[in-house]
Amino acid sequence: MTDKEKEKKDPQEADIQSKPTKSDENLEANTIEYKEKQGILSKEENKELHTIPEEVKPAGNDTASPARSSERSASEKGTGGPAPETPASGAAQRTDANRAAARSAAADESGGTVPAAAANTAVPTEGTAAVDGGDKAKAAAEARAARAAARAAKTAAPAEDAPPKPPSPNQPLLDRLVEILKGEVAGDAVDEAFINEIDGHRPFVVIRGEHWVRAAEVFLQHEELQCGYLRSVSGVDLGNQLEVVYHLLSIPLRQEYGVRVRTEREAPSVPSVASVWPTADWNEREIYDLLGIEFPGHPNLTRIMMPDEWVGHPLRKDYEAYDPEV
């Protein structure tokens, strides 16, 4: 089929095929630019390259170079629109716009013109941003220091400034225990009484050693106490003295009490209560073995853990081991 027959058959299709496509224009522009860089342009190509199209000719006093205009034209041909804005050019334009806005605002405030240098100082730059960041960090550090000082002052405030602590729910129980012991044992039987809040608000009393056996009998027999169960007995080295701690439980009344009996360090001795609570038998022997506290009245106060020939009591703070590796 000849070209004339094709044209007669579909003239619109033939017209479309004869028109250059965008890809052809891009290829031609790229070829001309390549030849220009290589210095092999012909006169016709050189003239075509440096001819400013009507639609991109500068207006007014704009003196854009022909080469730059032709580059814009080639770019527009390749993309089908104006050349995209690069990051550098966009930042420069925004900076210029910011400076112009600052200059205009300063002129409005002063009622006249403002020098360019003064307007430039109103625009934040990287240097001023760094300074502002340093000022903010300094202010934040000062604020933190002020808060820390306020907390320290609050902590160091006198105790009377704080609201009074509510009484323990077991405080009446402790008061009644002290009253019973002083009335049934002796007026000076209780050295100290307090509530152990950490241990479930357990009422605690510190009993003098010479009154301990009689106080133990009161704990067991008094109808308001009925402490028939000795839960535990332990010895403690306080450094300047030793003490024995007893935890008592009244199963019928579901009440718990604590007792401490203190003794001197040089010749520690606490009366045995194995006759009141048989459970104390082995516990007192263990305390004697490891801490060296004597329990007068115990039926068989001998070592229970260490050999009989062992020298010293291993749980005392002043214990010196015969063999450091053991």
Coordinates of C-alpha atoms in Angstrom, one line a residue:
M1 CA 0.0 0.0 0.0
T2 CA 1.5 3.4 -1.1
D3 CA 1.6 6.6 1.0
K4 CA -1.2 8.1 -1.1
E5 CA -3.4 5.2 -0.5
K6 CA -2.7 5.4 3.2
E7 CA -3.5 9.1 3.2
K8 CA -6.7 8.5 1.4
K9 CA -7.6 5.6 3.8
D10 CA -6.9 7.5 7.0
P11 CA -5.7 11.1 6.5
Q12 CA -5.9 11.9 10.3
E13 CA -3.7 9.0 11.2
A14 CA -1.1 10.0 8.5
D15 CA -1.1 13.6 9.9
I16 CA -0.4 12.3 13.4
Q17 CA 2.4 10.1 12.3
S18 CA 4.0 13.0 10.4
K19 CA 4.1 15.3 13.4
P20 CA 7.2 15.1 15.6
T21 CA 6.6 13.6 19.1
K22 CA 7.9 14.9 22.4
S23 CA 10.5 12.3 22.5
D24 CA 11.8 13.4 19.1
E25 CA 12.0 17.0 20.4
N26 CA 13.9 15.9 23.6
L27 CA 16.3 13.8 21.5
E28 CA 16.9 16.7 19.2
A29 CA 17.5 19.2 22.0
N30 CA 19.8 16.8 23.9
T31 CA 21.7 16.2 20.6
I32 CA 22.2 20.0 20.1
E33 CA 23.3 20.5 23.7
Y34 CA 25.7 17.6 23.4
K35 CA 27.2 19.1 20.2
E36 CA 27.5 22.5 21.9
K37 CA 29.5 21.0 24.8
Q38 CA 31.7 19.1 22.3
G39 CA 32.2 22.3 20.1
I40 CA 30.9 20.6 16.9
L41 CA 27.8 22.7 16.2
S42 CA 27.1 23.7 12.7
K43 CA 26.2 27.4 11.9
E44 CA 22.5 26.5 11.5
E45 CA 22.4 24.6 14.8
N46 CA 24.4 27.4 16.6
K47 CA 21.9 30.0 15.3
E48 CA 19.0 27.9 16.3
L49 CA 20.4 27.3 19.8
H50 CA 21.0 31.0 20.5
T51 CA 17.7 32.3 19.1
I52 CA 15.4 33.4 21.9
P53 CA 11.8 32.2 21.3
E54 CA 9.1 34.8 21.5
E55 CA 7.4 33.2 24.4
V56 CA 10.5 33.3 26.6
K57 CA 11.9 36.7 25.7
P58 CA 12.6 38.8 28.9
A59 CA 10.2 41.6 29.8
G60 CA 11.1 45.1 30.9
N61 CA 14.7 45.6 32.0
D62 CA 15.4 41.8 32.5
T63 CA 18.7 41.1 30.8
A64 CA 18.8 37.3 31.0
S65 CA 21.5 35.9 28.7
P66 CA 20.4 34.1 25.5
A67 CA 22.2 31.0 26.5
R68 CA 20.2 30.8 29.8
S69 CA 17.0 31.6 28.0
S70 CA 17.7 28.8 25.5
E71 CA 18.4 26.4 28.3
R72 CA 15.1 27.3 29.9
S73 CA 13.5 26.8 26.5
A74 CA 15.1 23.4 26.1
S75 CA 14.1 22.4 29.6
E76 CA 10.5 23.5 28.9
K77 CA 10.4 21.5 25.8
G78 CA 11.6 18.3 27.6
T79 CA 9.2 18.7 30.6
G80 CA 6.2 20.3 28.9
G81 CA 6.2 23.2 31.4
P82 CA 8.5 25.6 33.3
A83 CA 11.7 24.3 34.7
P84 CA 11.3 22.9 38.2
E85 CA 12.6 24.9 41.1
T86 CA 15.8 23.5 42.7
P87 CA 16.3 23.3 46.5
A88 CA 19.0 26.0 46.3
S89 CA 17.0 28.4 44.2
G90 CA 13.9 27.8 46.3
A91 CA 15.8 28.5 49.6
A92 CA 17.3 31.7 48.1
Q93 CA 13.9 32.9 46.9
R94 CA 12.3 32.2 50.3
T95 CA 15.2 34.0 52.1
D96 CA 14.8 37.0 49.8
A97 CA 11.0 37.0 50.4
N98 CA 11.6 36.9 54.2
R99 CA 14.0 39.8 54.1
A100 CA 11.6 41.8 52.0
A101 CA 8.8 41.1 54.4
A102 CA 11.0 42.0 57.4
R103 CA 12.1 45.2 55.7
S104 CA 8.5 46.2 54.9
A105 CA 7.3 45.5 58.5
A106 CA 10.2 47.5 59.9
A107 CA 9.4 50.4 57.6
D108 CA 5.8 50.3 58.6
E109 CA 6.7 50.4 62.3
S110 CA 9.2 53.3 61.9
G111 CA 7.2 55.2 59.4
G112 CA 10.0 55.4 56.9
T113 CA 12.6 53.3 55.1
V114 CA 14.9 50.9 56.9
P115 CA 18.5 50.1 55.8
A116 CA 19.0 46.7 54.3
A117 CA 21.5 45.7 57.0
A118 CA 18.8 46.4 59.7
A119 CA 16.3 44.4 57.8
N120 CA 18.7 41.5 57.3
T121 CA 19.2 41.3 61.1
A122 CA 15.5 40.7 61.6
V123 CA 15.7 37.5 59.5
P124 CA 16.8 34.4 61.4
T125 CA 19.8 32.7 59.9
E126 CA 21.6 29.5 60.9
G127 CA 23.9 31.5 63.2
T128 CA 21.1 33.2 65.0
A129 CA 19.2 30.0 65.2
A130 CA 22.1 28.4 66.9
V131 CA 22.3 31.3 69.4
D132 CA 18.5 31.0 70.1
G133 CA 19.0 27.3 70.6
G134 CA 21.8 27.9 73.1
D135 CA 19.6 30.4 75.0
K136 CA 16.7 28.0 75.1
A137 CA 19.0 25.2 76.5
K138 CA 20.4 27.6 79.1
A139 CA 16.9 28.6 80.1
A140 CA 15.8 25.0 80.4
A141 CA 18.9 24.2 82.5
E142 CA 18.1 27.1 84.9
A143 CA 14.5 26.0 85.2
R144 CA 15.6 22.4 86.1
A145 CA 18.0 23.8 88.7
A146 CA 15.2 26.0 90.2
R147 CA 12.9 23.0 90.4
A148 CA 15.6 20.9 92.1
A149 CA 16.2 23.7 94.6
A150 CA 12.5 23.9 95.3
R151 CA 12.3 20.1 96.0
A152 CA 15.4 20.3 98.2
A153 CA 13.8 23.2 100.2
K154 CA 10.6 21.3 100.5
T155 CA 12.4 18.2 101.8
A156 CA 14.4 20.2 104.3
A157 CA 11.3 22.0 105.6
P158 CA 10.5 21.5 109.3
A159 CA 8.4 18.5 110.2
E160 CA 5.7 20.8 111.7
D161 CA 5.0 22.2 108.2
A162 CA 3.9 18.7 107.1
P163 CA 0.4 17.5 107.9
P164 CA 0.2 15.2 110.9
K165 CA 0.4 11.5 110.2
P166 CA -2.9 9.6 110.9
P167 CA -2.6 7.3 113.8
S168 CA -2.1 3.6 113.2
P169 CA -5.3 1.4 113.3
N170 CA -3.4 -0.8 115.9
Q171 CA -2.5 2.1 118.2
P172 CA -5.3 1.3 120.7
L173 CA -4.1 -2.3 120.8
L174 CA -0.6 -1.2 121.6
D175 CA -1.8 1.2 124.3
R176 CA -3.8 -1.5 125.9
L177 CA -0.8 -4.0 125.8
V178 CA 1.4 -1.5 127.6
E179 CA -1.2 -0.9 130.2
I180 CA -1.6 -4.6 130.8
L181 CA 2.2 -5.3 131.1
K182 CA 2.7 -2.4 133.5
G183 CA -0.2 -3.4 135.6
E184 CA 0.5 -7.2 135.7
V185 CA 4.4 -7.2 135.6
A186 CA 6.0 -4.0 136.7
G187 CA 5.8 -0.3 136.1
D188 CA 9.2 -0.3 134.5
A189 CA 8.8 -3.5 132.5
V190 CA 8.3 -1.7 129.2
D191 CA 11.3 0.3 128.0
E192 CA 9.7 1.3 124.6
A193 CA 6.5 0.8 122.6
F194 CA 5.9 1.5 118.9
I195 CA 4.0 0.4 115.8
N196 CA 6.0 -1.4 113.1
E197 CA 4.2 0.0 110.1
I198 CA 6.4 -2.0 107.6
D199 CA 5.3 -5.2 109.3
G200 CA 1.6 -4.7 108.9
H201 CA 1.3 -2.2 111.8
R202 CA 2.4 -4.8 114.3
P203 CA 2.5 -3.6 117.9
F204 CA 6.0 -3.9 119.4
V205 CA 7.3 -3.5 122.9
V206 CA 10.8 -3.6 124.3
I207 CA 10.9 -5.5 127.6
R208 CA 13.6 -5.3 130.2
G209 CA 15.5 -8.6 130.6
E210 CA 14.8 -9.0 134.3
H211 CA 11.0 -8.9 133.7
W212 CA 10.9 -11.0 130.5
V213 CA 9.8 -14.4 132.0
R214 CA 6.9 -12.8 133.9
A215 CA 5.9 -10.8 130.8
A216 CA 6.0 -14.0 128.7
E217 CA 3.5 -15.6 131.1
V218 CA 1.2 -12.6 130.9
F219 CA 1.3 -12.8 127.1
L220 CA 0.3 -16.5 127.3
Q221 CA -2.3 -16.4 130.1
H222 CA -4.0 -13.0 129.9
E223 CA -7.5 -13.2 128.5
E224 CA -7.0 -10.1 126.3
L225 CA -3.7 -11.5 124.8
Q226 CA -3.8 -15.3 124.7
C227 CA -0.5 -15.5 122.7
G228 CA -0.2 -19.3 122.8
Y229 CA 1.9 -19.5 119.6
L230 CA 5.5 -18.4 119.4
R231 CA 6.0 -17.9 115.7
S232 CA 9.7 -17.2 115.6
V233 CA 12.7 -16.2 117.7
S234 CA 15.8 -14.5 116.2
G235 CA 19.0 -12.9 117.4
V236 CA 20.3 -9.6 116.1
D237 CA 23.8 -8.0 116.4
L238 CA 23.1 -4.2 116.7
G239 CA 26.8 -3.4 117.0
N240 CA 26.8 -1.8 120.4
Q241 CA 24.5 -4.4 121.9
L242 CA 22.6 -7.6 121.0
E243 CA 18.9 -8.3 121.1
V244 CA 16.4 -11.2 120.8
V245 CA 13.2 -10.7 118.8
Y246 CA 10.1 -12.7 119.5
H247 CA 7.0 -12.8 117.2
L248 CA 3.8 -13.9 119.0
L249 CA 0.4 -14.8 117.7
S250 CA -2.9 -15.1 119.4
I251 CA -4.9 -17.6 117.3
P252 CA -8.2 -17.2 119.2
L253 CA -8.1 -13.3 119.0
R254 CA -6.2 -13.2 115.6
Q255 CA -3.8 -10.6 116.9
E256 CA 0.0 -10.4 116.5
Y257 CA 2.6 -8.8 118.7
G258 CA 6.3 -8.3 118.7
V259 CA 8.7 -8.3 121.6
R260 CA 12.4 -7.2 121.8
V261 CA 14.7 -8.0 124.7
R262 CA 18.1 -6.3 124.6
T263 CA 21.3 -7.2 126.4
E264 CA 24.9 -6.0 126.7
R265 CA 27.5 -7.1 124.3
E266 CA 30.3 -8.2 126.7
A267 CA 28.3 -10.8 128.5
P268 CA 25.0 -11.2 126.6
S269 CA 22.2 -12.9 128.6
V270 CA 18.4 -13.2 128.1
P271 CA 16.3 -15.4 130.4
S272 CA 15.0 -18.5 128.6
V273 CA 11.2 -18.7 127.9
A274 CA 11.4 -22.4 126.8
S275 CA 9.3 -23.2 129.9
V276 CA 6.5 -20.9 128.6
W277 CA 6.7 -21.8 124.9
P278 CA 8.5 -25.1 124.2
T279 CA 9.1 -23.9 120.7
A280 CA 11.8 -21.6 122.0
D281 CA 14.0 -24.5 122.9
W282 CA 15.9 -25.1 119.6
N283 CA 15.6 -21.4 118.6
E284 CA 17.4 -20.3 121.7
R285 CA 20.1 -22.9 121.2
E286 CA 20.7 -21.7 117.6
I287 CA 21.0 -18.1 118.8
Y288 CA 23.5 -19.2 121.5
D289 CA 25.5 -21.1 118.9
L290 CA 25.7 -18.3 116.3
L291 CA 25.6 -15.2 118.4
G292 CA 26.8 -16.3 121.8
I293 CA 23.8 -15.1 123.8
E294 CA 23.3 -17.1 127.0
F295 CA 19.7 -18.2 128.0
P296 CA 19.6 -18.9 131.8
G297 CA 17.0 -21.4 132.6
H298 CA 17.3 -23.3 129.3
P299 CA 17.1 -27.1 129.9
N300 CA 19.9 -28.0 127.4
L301 CA 21.8 -24.9 126.2
T302 CA 24.4 -26.5 123.8
R303 CA 25.5 -25.9 120.2
I304 CA 23.1 -27.0 117.6
M305 CA 24.8 -26.1 114.3
M306 CA 28.5 -25.7 114.9
P307 CA 30.8 -28.4 116.4
D308 CA 31.3 -28.3 120.2
E309 CA 35.0 -27.4 119.8
W310 CA 34.2 -24.4 117.4
V311 CA 35.8 -21.2 118.6
G312 CA 33.6 -18.0 118.4
H313 CA 30.1 -17.3 117.1
P314 CA 29.9 -16.8 113.3
L315 CA 27.0 -14.3 113.1
R316 CA 28.6 -11.7 115.4
K317 CA 30.0 -8.7 113.7
D318 CA 33.3 -9.0 115.6
Y319 CA 33.7 -12.7 114.7
E320 CA 37.2 -13.5 113.4
A321 CA 37.3 -16.7 111.3
Y322 CA 40.1 -19.2 112.2
D323 CA 40.4 -20.1 108.5
P324 CA 39.4 -17.2 106.2
E325 CA 38.7 -19.7 103.3
V326 CA 36.0 -21.5 105.3

